[in-house]
Coordinates of C-alpha atoms and ligand atoms in Angstrom, one line a residue:
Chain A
X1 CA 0.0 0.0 0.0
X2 CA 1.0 3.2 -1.0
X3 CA -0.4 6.6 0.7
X4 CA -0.5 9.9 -0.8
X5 CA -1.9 12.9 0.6
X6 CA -3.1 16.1 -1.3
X7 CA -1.7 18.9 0.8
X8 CA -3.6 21.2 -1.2
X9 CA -7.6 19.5 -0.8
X10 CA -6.4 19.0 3.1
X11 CA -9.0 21.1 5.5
X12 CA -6.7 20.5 8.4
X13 CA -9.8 18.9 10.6
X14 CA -7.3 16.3 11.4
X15 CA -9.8 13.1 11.7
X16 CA -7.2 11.4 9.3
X17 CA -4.2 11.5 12.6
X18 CA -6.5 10.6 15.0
X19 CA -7.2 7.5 12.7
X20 CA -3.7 6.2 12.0
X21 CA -1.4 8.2 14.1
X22 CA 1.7 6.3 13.2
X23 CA 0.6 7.2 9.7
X24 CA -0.3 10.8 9.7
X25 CA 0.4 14.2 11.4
X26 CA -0.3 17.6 11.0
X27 CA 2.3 20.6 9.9
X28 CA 2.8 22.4 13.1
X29 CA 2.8 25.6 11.3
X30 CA -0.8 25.5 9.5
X31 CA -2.7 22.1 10.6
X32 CA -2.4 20.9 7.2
X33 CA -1.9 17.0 6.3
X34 CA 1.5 15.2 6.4
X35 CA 2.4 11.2 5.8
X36 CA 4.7 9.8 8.4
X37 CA 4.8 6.7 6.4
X38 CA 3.9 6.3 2.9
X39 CA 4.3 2.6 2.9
X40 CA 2.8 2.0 6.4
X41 CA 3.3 -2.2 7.2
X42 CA 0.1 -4.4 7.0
X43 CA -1.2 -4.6 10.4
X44 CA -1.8 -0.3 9.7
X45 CA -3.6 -0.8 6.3
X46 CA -7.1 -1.0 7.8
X47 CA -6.8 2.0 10.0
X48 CA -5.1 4.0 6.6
X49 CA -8.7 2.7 4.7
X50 CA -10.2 3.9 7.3
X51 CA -8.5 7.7 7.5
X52 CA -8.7 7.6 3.7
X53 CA -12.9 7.2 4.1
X54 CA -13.7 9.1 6.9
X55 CA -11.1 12.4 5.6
X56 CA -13.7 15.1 4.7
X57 CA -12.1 16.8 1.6
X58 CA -11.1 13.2 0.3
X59 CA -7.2 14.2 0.6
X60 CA -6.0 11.0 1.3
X61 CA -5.5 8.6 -1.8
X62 CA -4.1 5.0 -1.3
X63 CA -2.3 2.8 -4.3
Chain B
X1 CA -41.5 8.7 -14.9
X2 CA -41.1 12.8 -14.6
X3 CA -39.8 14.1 -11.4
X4 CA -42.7 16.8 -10.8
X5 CA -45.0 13.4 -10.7
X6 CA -43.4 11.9 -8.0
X7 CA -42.6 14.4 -5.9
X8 CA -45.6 16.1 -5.7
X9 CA -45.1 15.9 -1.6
X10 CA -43.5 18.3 0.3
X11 CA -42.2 18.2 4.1
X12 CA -42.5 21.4 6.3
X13 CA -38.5 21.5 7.6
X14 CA -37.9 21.1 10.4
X15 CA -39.9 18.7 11.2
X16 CA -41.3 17.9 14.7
X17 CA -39.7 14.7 16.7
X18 CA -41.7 12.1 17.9
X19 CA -43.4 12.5 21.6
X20 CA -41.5 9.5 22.6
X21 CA -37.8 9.8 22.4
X22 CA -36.6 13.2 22.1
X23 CA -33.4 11.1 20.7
X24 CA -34.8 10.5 17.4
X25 CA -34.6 12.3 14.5
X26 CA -38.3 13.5 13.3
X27 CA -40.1 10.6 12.1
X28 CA -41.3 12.5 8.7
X29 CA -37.5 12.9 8.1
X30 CA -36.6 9.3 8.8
X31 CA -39.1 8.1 6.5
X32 CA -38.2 10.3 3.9
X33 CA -34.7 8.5 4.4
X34 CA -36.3 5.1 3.9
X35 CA -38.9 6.0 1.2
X36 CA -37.8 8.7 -0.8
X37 CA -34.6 9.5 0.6
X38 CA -33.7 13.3 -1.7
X39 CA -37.0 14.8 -0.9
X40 CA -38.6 18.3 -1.1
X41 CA -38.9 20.4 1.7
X42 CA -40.8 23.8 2.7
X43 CA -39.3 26.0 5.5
X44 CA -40.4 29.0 7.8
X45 CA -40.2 31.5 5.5
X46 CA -42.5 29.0 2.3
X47 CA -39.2 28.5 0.8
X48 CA -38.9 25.5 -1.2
X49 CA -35.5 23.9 -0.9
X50 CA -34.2 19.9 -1.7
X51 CA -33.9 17.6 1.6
X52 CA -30.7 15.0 1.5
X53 CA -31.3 12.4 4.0
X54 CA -29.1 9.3 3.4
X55 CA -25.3 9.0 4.8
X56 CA -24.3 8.6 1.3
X57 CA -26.2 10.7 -0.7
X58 CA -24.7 13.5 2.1
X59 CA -21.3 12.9 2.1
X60 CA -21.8 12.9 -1.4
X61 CA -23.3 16.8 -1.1
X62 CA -20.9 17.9 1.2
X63 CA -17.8 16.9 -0.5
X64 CA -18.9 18.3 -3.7
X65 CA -17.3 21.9 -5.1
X66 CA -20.6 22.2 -6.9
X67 CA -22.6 22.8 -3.8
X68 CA -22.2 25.9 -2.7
X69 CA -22.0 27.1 1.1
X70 CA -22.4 31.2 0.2
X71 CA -25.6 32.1 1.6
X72 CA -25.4 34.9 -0.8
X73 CA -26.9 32.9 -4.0
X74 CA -30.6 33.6 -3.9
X75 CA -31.3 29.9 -3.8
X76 CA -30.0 29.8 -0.5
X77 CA -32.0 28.3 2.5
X78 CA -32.0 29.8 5.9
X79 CA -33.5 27.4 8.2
X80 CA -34.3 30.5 10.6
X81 CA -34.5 34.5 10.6
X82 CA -31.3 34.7 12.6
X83 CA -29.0 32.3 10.0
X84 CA -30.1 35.1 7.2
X85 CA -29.3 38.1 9.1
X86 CA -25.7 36.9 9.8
X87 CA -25.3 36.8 6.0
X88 CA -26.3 40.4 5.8
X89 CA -24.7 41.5 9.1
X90 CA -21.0 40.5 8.4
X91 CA -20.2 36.4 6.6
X92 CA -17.4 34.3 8.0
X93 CA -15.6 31.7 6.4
X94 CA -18.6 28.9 7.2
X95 CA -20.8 30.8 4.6
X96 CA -17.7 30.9 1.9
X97 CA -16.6 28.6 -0.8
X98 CA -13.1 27.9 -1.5
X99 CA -10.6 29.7 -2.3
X100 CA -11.4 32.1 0.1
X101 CA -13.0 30.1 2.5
X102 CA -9.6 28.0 2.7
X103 CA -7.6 31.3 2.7
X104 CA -9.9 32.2 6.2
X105 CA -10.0 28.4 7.6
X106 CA -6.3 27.7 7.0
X107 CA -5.4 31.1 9.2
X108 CA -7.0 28.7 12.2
X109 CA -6.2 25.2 11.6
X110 CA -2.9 25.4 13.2
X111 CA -4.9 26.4 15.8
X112 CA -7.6 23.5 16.3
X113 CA -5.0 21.0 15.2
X114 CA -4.7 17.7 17.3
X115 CA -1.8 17.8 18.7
X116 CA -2.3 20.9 19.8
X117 CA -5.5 20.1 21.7
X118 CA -4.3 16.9 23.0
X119 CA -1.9 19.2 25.0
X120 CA -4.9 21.0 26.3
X121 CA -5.8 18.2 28.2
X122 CA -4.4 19.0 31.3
X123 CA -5.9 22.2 31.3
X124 CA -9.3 21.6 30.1
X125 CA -9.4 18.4 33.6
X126 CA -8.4 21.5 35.7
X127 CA -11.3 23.2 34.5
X128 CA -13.9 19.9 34.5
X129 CA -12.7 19.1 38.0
X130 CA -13.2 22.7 39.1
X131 CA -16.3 23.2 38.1
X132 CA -17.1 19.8 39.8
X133 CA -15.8 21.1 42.6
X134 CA -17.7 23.8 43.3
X135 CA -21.1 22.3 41.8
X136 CA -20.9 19.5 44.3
X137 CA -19.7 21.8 47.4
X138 CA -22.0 21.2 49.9
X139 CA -25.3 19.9 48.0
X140 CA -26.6 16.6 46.1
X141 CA -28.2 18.8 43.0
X142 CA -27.7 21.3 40.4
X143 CA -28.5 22.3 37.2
X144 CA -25.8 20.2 34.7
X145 CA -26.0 22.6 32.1
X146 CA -25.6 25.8 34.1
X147 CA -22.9 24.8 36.2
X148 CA -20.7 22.0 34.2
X149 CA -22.4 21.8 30.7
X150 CA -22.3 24.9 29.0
X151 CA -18.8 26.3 31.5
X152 CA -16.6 23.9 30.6
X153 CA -16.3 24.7 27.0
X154 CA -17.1 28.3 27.3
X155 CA -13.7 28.6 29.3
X156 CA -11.9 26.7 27.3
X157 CA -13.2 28.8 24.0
X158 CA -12.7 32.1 25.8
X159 CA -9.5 30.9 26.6
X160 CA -8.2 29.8 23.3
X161 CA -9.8 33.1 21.5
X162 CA -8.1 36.1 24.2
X163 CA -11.5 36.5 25.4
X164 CA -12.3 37.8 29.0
X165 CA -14.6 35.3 30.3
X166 CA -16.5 37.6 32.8
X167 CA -18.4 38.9 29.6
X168 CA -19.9 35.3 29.4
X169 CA -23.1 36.2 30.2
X170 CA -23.6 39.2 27.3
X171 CA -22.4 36.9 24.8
X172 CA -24.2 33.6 25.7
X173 CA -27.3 35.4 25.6
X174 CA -26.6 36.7 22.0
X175 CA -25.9 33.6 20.7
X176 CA -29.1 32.0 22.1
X177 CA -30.9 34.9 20.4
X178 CA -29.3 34.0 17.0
X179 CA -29.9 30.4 17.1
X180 CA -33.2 30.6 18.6
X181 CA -35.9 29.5 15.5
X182 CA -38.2 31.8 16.5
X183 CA -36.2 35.3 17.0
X184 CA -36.9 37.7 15.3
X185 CA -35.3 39.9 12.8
X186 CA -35.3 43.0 14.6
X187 CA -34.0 40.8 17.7
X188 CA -31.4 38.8 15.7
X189 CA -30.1 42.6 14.1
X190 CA -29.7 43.6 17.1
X191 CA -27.6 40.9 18.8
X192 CA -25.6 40.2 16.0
X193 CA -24.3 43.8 16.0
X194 CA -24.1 44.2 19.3
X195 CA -21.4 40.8 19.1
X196 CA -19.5 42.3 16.1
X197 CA -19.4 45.4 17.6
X198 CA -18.3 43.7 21.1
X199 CA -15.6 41.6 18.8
X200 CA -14.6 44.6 16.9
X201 CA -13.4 46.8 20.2
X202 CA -12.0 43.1 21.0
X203 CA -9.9 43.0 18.0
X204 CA -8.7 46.8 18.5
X205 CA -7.8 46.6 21.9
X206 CA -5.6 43.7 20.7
X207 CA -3.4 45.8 18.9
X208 CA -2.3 48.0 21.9
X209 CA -2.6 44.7 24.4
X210 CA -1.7 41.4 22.8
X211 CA -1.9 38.4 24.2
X212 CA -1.0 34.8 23.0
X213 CA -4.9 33.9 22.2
X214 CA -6.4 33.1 18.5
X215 CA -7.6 36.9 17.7
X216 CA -4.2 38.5 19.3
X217 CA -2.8 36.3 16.4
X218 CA -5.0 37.2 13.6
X219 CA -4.6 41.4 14.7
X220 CA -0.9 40.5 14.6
X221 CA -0.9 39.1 10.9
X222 CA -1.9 42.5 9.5
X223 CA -3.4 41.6 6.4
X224 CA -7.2 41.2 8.5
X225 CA -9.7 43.9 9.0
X226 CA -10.7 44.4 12.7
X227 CA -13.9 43.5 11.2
X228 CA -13.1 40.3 9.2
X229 CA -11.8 39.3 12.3
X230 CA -14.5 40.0 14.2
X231 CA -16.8 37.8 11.8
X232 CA -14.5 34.8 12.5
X233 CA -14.3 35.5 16.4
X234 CA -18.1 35.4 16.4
X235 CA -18.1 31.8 14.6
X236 CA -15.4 30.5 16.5
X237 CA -17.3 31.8 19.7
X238 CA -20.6 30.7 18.7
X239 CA -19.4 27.2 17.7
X240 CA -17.1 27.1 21.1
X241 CA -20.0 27.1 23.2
X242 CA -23.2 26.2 22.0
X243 CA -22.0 22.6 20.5
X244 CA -20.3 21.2 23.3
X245 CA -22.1 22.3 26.1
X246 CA -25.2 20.0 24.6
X247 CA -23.3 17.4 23.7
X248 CA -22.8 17.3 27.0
X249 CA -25.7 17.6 28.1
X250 CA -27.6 15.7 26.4
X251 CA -25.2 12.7 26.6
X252 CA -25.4 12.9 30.3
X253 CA -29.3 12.1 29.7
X254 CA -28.7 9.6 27.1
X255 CA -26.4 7.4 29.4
X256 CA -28.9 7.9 32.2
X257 CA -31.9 7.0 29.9
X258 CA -29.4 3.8 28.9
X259 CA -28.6 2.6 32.0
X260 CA -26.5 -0.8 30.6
X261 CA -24.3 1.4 28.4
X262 CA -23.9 3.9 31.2
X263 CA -22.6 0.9 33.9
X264 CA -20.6 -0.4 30.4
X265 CA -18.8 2.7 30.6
X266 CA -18.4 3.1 34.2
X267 CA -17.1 -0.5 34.3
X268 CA -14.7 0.5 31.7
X269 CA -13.6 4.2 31.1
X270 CA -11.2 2.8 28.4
X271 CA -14.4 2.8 26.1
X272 CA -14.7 7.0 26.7
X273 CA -13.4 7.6 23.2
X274 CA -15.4 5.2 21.6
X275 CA -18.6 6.3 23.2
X276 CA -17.7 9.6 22.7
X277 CA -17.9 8.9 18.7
X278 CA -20.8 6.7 19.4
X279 CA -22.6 9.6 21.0
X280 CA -21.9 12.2 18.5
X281 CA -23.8 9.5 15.9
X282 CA -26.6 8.8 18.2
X283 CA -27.1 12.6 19.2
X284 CA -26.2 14.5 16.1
X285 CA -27.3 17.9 18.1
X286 CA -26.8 19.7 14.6
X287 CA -30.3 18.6 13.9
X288 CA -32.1 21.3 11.4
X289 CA -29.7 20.2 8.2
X290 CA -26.7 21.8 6.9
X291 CA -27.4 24.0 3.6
X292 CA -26.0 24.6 0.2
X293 CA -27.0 25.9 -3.1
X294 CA -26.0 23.9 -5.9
X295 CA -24.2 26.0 -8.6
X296 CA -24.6 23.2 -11.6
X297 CA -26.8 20.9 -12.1
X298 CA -26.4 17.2 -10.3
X299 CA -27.6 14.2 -9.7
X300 CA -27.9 13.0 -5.8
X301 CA -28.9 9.9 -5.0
X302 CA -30.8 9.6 -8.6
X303 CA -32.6 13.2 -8.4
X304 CA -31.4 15.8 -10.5
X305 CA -31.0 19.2 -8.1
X306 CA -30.9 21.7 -10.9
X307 CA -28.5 24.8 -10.8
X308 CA -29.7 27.2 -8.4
X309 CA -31.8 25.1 -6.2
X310 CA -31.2 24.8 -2.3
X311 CA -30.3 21.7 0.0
X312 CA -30.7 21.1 3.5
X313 CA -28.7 17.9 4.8
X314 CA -30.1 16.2 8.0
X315 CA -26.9 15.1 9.3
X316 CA -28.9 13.4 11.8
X317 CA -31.0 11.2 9.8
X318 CA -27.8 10.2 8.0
X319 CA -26.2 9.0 10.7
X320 CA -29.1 7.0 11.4
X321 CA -28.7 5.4 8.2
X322 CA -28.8 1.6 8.8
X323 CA -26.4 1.0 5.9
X324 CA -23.7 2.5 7.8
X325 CA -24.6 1.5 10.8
X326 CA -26.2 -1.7 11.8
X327 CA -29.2 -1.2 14.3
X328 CA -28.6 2.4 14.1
X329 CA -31.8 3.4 16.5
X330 CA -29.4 2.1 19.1
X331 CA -27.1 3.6 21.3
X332 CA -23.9 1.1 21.5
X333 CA -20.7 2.8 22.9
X334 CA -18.8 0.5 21.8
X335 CA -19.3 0.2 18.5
X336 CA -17.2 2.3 15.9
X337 CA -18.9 4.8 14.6
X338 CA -16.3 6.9 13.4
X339 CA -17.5 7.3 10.0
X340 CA -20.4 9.5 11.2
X341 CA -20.8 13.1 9.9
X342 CA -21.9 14.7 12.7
X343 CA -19.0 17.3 12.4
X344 CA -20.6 17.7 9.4
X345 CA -18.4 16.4 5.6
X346 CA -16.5 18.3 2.8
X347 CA -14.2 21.0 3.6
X348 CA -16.3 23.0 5.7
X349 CA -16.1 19.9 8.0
X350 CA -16.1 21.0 12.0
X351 CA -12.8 22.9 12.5
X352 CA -12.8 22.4 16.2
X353 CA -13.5 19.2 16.0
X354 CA -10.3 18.0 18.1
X355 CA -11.3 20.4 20.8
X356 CA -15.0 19.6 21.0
X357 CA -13.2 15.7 21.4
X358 CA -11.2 16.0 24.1
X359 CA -13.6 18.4 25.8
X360 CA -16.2 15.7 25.4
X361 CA -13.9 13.0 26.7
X362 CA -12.7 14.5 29.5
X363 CA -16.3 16.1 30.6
X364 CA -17.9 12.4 29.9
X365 CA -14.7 10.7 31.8
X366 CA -14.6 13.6 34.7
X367 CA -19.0 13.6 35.4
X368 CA -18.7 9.4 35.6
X369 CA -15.7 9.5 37.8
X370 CA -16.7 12.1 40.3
X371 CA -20.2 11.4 40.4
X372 CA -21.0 7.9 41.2
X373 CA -24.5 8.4 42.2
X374 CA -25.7 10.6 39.1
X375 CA -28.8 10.5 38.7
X376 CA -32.0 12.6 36.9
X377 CA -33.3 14.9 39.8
X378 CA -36.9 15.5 37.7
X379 CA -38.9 12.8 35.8
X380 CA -37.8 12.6 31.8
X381 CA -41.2 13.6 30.8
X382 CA -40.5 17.3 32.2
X383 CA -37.3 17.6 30.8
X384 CA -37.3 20.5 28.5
X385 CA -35.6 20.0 25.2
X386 CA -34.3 22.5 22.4
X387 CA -36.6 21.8 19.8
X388 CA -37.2 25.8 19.4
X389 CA -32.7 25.7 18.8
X390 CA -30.9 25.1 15.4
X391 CA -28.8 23.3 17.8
X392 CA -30.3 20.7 19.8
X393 CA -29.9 20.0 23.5
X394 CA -31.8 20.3 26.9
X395 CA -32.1 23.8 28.2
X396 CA -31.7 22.1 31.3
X397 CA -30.4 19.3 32.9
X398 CA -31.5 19.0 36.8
X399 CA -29.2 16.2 38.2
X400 CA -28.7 14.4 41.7
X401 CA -25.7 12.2 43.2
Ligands
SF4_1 S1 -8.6 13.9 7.5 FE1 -8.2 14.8 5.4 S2 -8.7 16.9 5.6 FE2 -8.5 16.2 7.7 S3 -6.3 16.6 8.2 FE3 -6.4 14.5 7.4 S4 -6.0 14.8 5.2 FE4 -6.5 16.8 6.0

């Protein structure tokens, strides 16, 4: 699994880090999206689905 | 078959709730859900708008660019007198599309971020456990919402914003005006100005005096007037209290109307998170639809909303959709309910949403703790619920340990 993030779609709400925290963060200086790991290990890939589904401006894209 | 044939219905919005369990959503919503789930609607005011009901069909609204959130487009629907006079009075960034929405929103989201309210934590117990403190000092009853309920995040807001808390009072009673359904215009005018005008002076006096809270910050940038400002400060302030303080609230009730989920809990605070989420599903308290204008024509759940036309989404009903969520009627903390949308979807999605969470968890974690006994100190049947609020609650929660 591969994870991208679109910094620019990102509303900074943040449900994404509380989802898969090893996974994503947030840029200290404006909230916005980061990702800690873009090929997070398999016992992480249903928590990443599930940051990818529940992310409100559908920012998170998985490959 | 043409549309105007089967939609010859029309639901006056909102919608009353059912006698029976003030938890529900209104039964002529939930069976538009089932039966014809992207309905018509007629407000207050005899405008005619589109109703989105499903959890699909409203993430589906809410995450689309061609649904528009600027209440300025004619086909715009205001679910009260008070929502329109805000657009005429002075529009934050909730009643903005992007770009400049995100240019406004992204000024805050360092703010609101989760890290940064996780480290609130210690300071938003201090505050729960406080206000414990001295509600419990020396009685067995008091009014939840008065004394725990609506202070907790009120602090906290006033807090984060640079805002002196001992004007609580002038500005919680101008926000009830503005989200009460039945204010009227001269009434709403007249709050609303007085709180821009309170926010503006607020915002001035920053530039002499500046402190580390969020309107210090946005003075500081320079490239805000006092009054864009202002408009933002009153969302923020607005939001800050009136959300979380139901939640609250009306959580409280819902454990004690649940009594196996509330000794679940109890038994295990571990679940707090969980049943937070769970809660937020159950209670929705944004319960009168979030609205948009669509600027194209689209199809939503196979209706075609044609350019121009308005749209309410009932958040509520949508996270009541069994679909999602299995036996969704029920409250079950500890099922996962995290794909609810009761921070609302899209980009506009609930800014303070990691605040409204920890202030949640720790208020649930801190009332559970401390007060063992807990119990409703009036029957149900005379509780007195906000159906007369865009956001929905209990105006009062008379409690006994
Ligand atoms: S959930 Fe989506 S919008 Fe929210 S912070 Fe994560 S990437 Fe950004």
């Amino acid at each position: 699994m591969r994870v991208h993030a679109d910094q620019e779609k990102c509303c900074g709400a943040g449900s994404c880090v509380l989802s898969a925290p090893d996974v994503f963060d947030q840029r200290d200086a404006d909230g916005i999206v980061v990702v800690l790991d873009t090929e997070p290990p398999a016992e992480l890939h249903e928590a990443v689905r599930e940051a990818a589904a529940i992310c409100p401006a559908a920012a998170i894209s998985l490959s | 078959m043409p549309i105007a044939e089967t939609l010859d219905t029309t639901l006056d919005f909102p919608a009353a709730r059912a006698s029976g369990c003030p938890f529900d959503p209104a039964p002529d919503v939930e069976h538009a859900r089932r039966e014809e789930p992207v309905t018509r609607a007629t407000l207050w005011d005899g405008f005619s708008c589109w109703l989105v009901t499903r959890h699909q069909d409203v993430r589906d609204v809410l995450g689309d660019p061609r649904f528009s959130a600027d209440a300025t487009h004619p086909g715009f629907p205001f679910l009260t007198p008070g929502l329109r006079e805000l657009v005429d009075g002075n529009r934050s960034f909730l009643r903005m599309d992007d770009p400049d929405h995100a240019r406004l929103r992204r000024m805050l989201t360092a703010d609101f971020m989760v890290k940064k309210m996780e480290s609130m934590r210690p300071e938003v117990q201090r505050i729960a456990d406080e206000l414990v403190d001295r509600m419990t000092d020396g009685r067995t009853s008091a009014d939840l919402v008065s004394e725990f309920a609506l202070p907790l995040p009120s602090l906290v807001i006033c807090l984060l914003l640079g805002v002196p808390y001992g004007d609580h009072d002038f500005f919680q009673e101008r926000s009830r005006v503005l989200l009460t359904l039945r204010s009227t215009r001269d009434e709403v005018r007249t709050s609303q100005q007085e709180l821009l005008h309170y926010l503006t002076r607020l915002a001035e006096s920053k530039h002499d005096a500046p402190d580390d809270g969020i309107i210090s910050r946005l003075v500081a940038r320079g490239d805000l007037v006092d009054t864009e400002i202002a408009a933002t400060g009153r969302l923020l302030l607005i939001a800050g209290h009136e959300t979380t303080a139901n939640m609250t609230a009306l959580s409280t009730l819902a454990l004690l109307r649940n009594p196996d989920q509330l000794a679940r809990l109890r038994e295990d605070p571990s679940l707090t998170k969980v049943a937070v989420e769970e809660l937020l599903r159950y209670l929705t308290i944004v319960h009168s639809g979030v609205p948009r204008v669509a600027t194209e024509d689209v199809t939503v759940g196979g209706r075609t909303i044609s350019a121009g036309e308005g749209v309410l989404c009932t958040i509520n009903t949508a996270n009541r959709d069994e679909h999602v969520f299995p036996d969704a009627d029920t409250l079950d903390i500890g099922r996962d309910a995290r794909r609810h949308v009761a921070f609302g979807f899209g980009v506009h999605q609930c800014l303070g949403q990691p605040l409204a969470r920890v202030e949640l968890q720790i208020a649930m974690e801190t009332l559970l703790r401390r007060l063992p006994g807990l119990r409703l100190d009036i029957a149900f049947e005379d509780v007195s619920f906000r159906h007369d609020m865009g956001i929905y609650g209990v105006h009062a929660l008379p409690v006994a340990w």
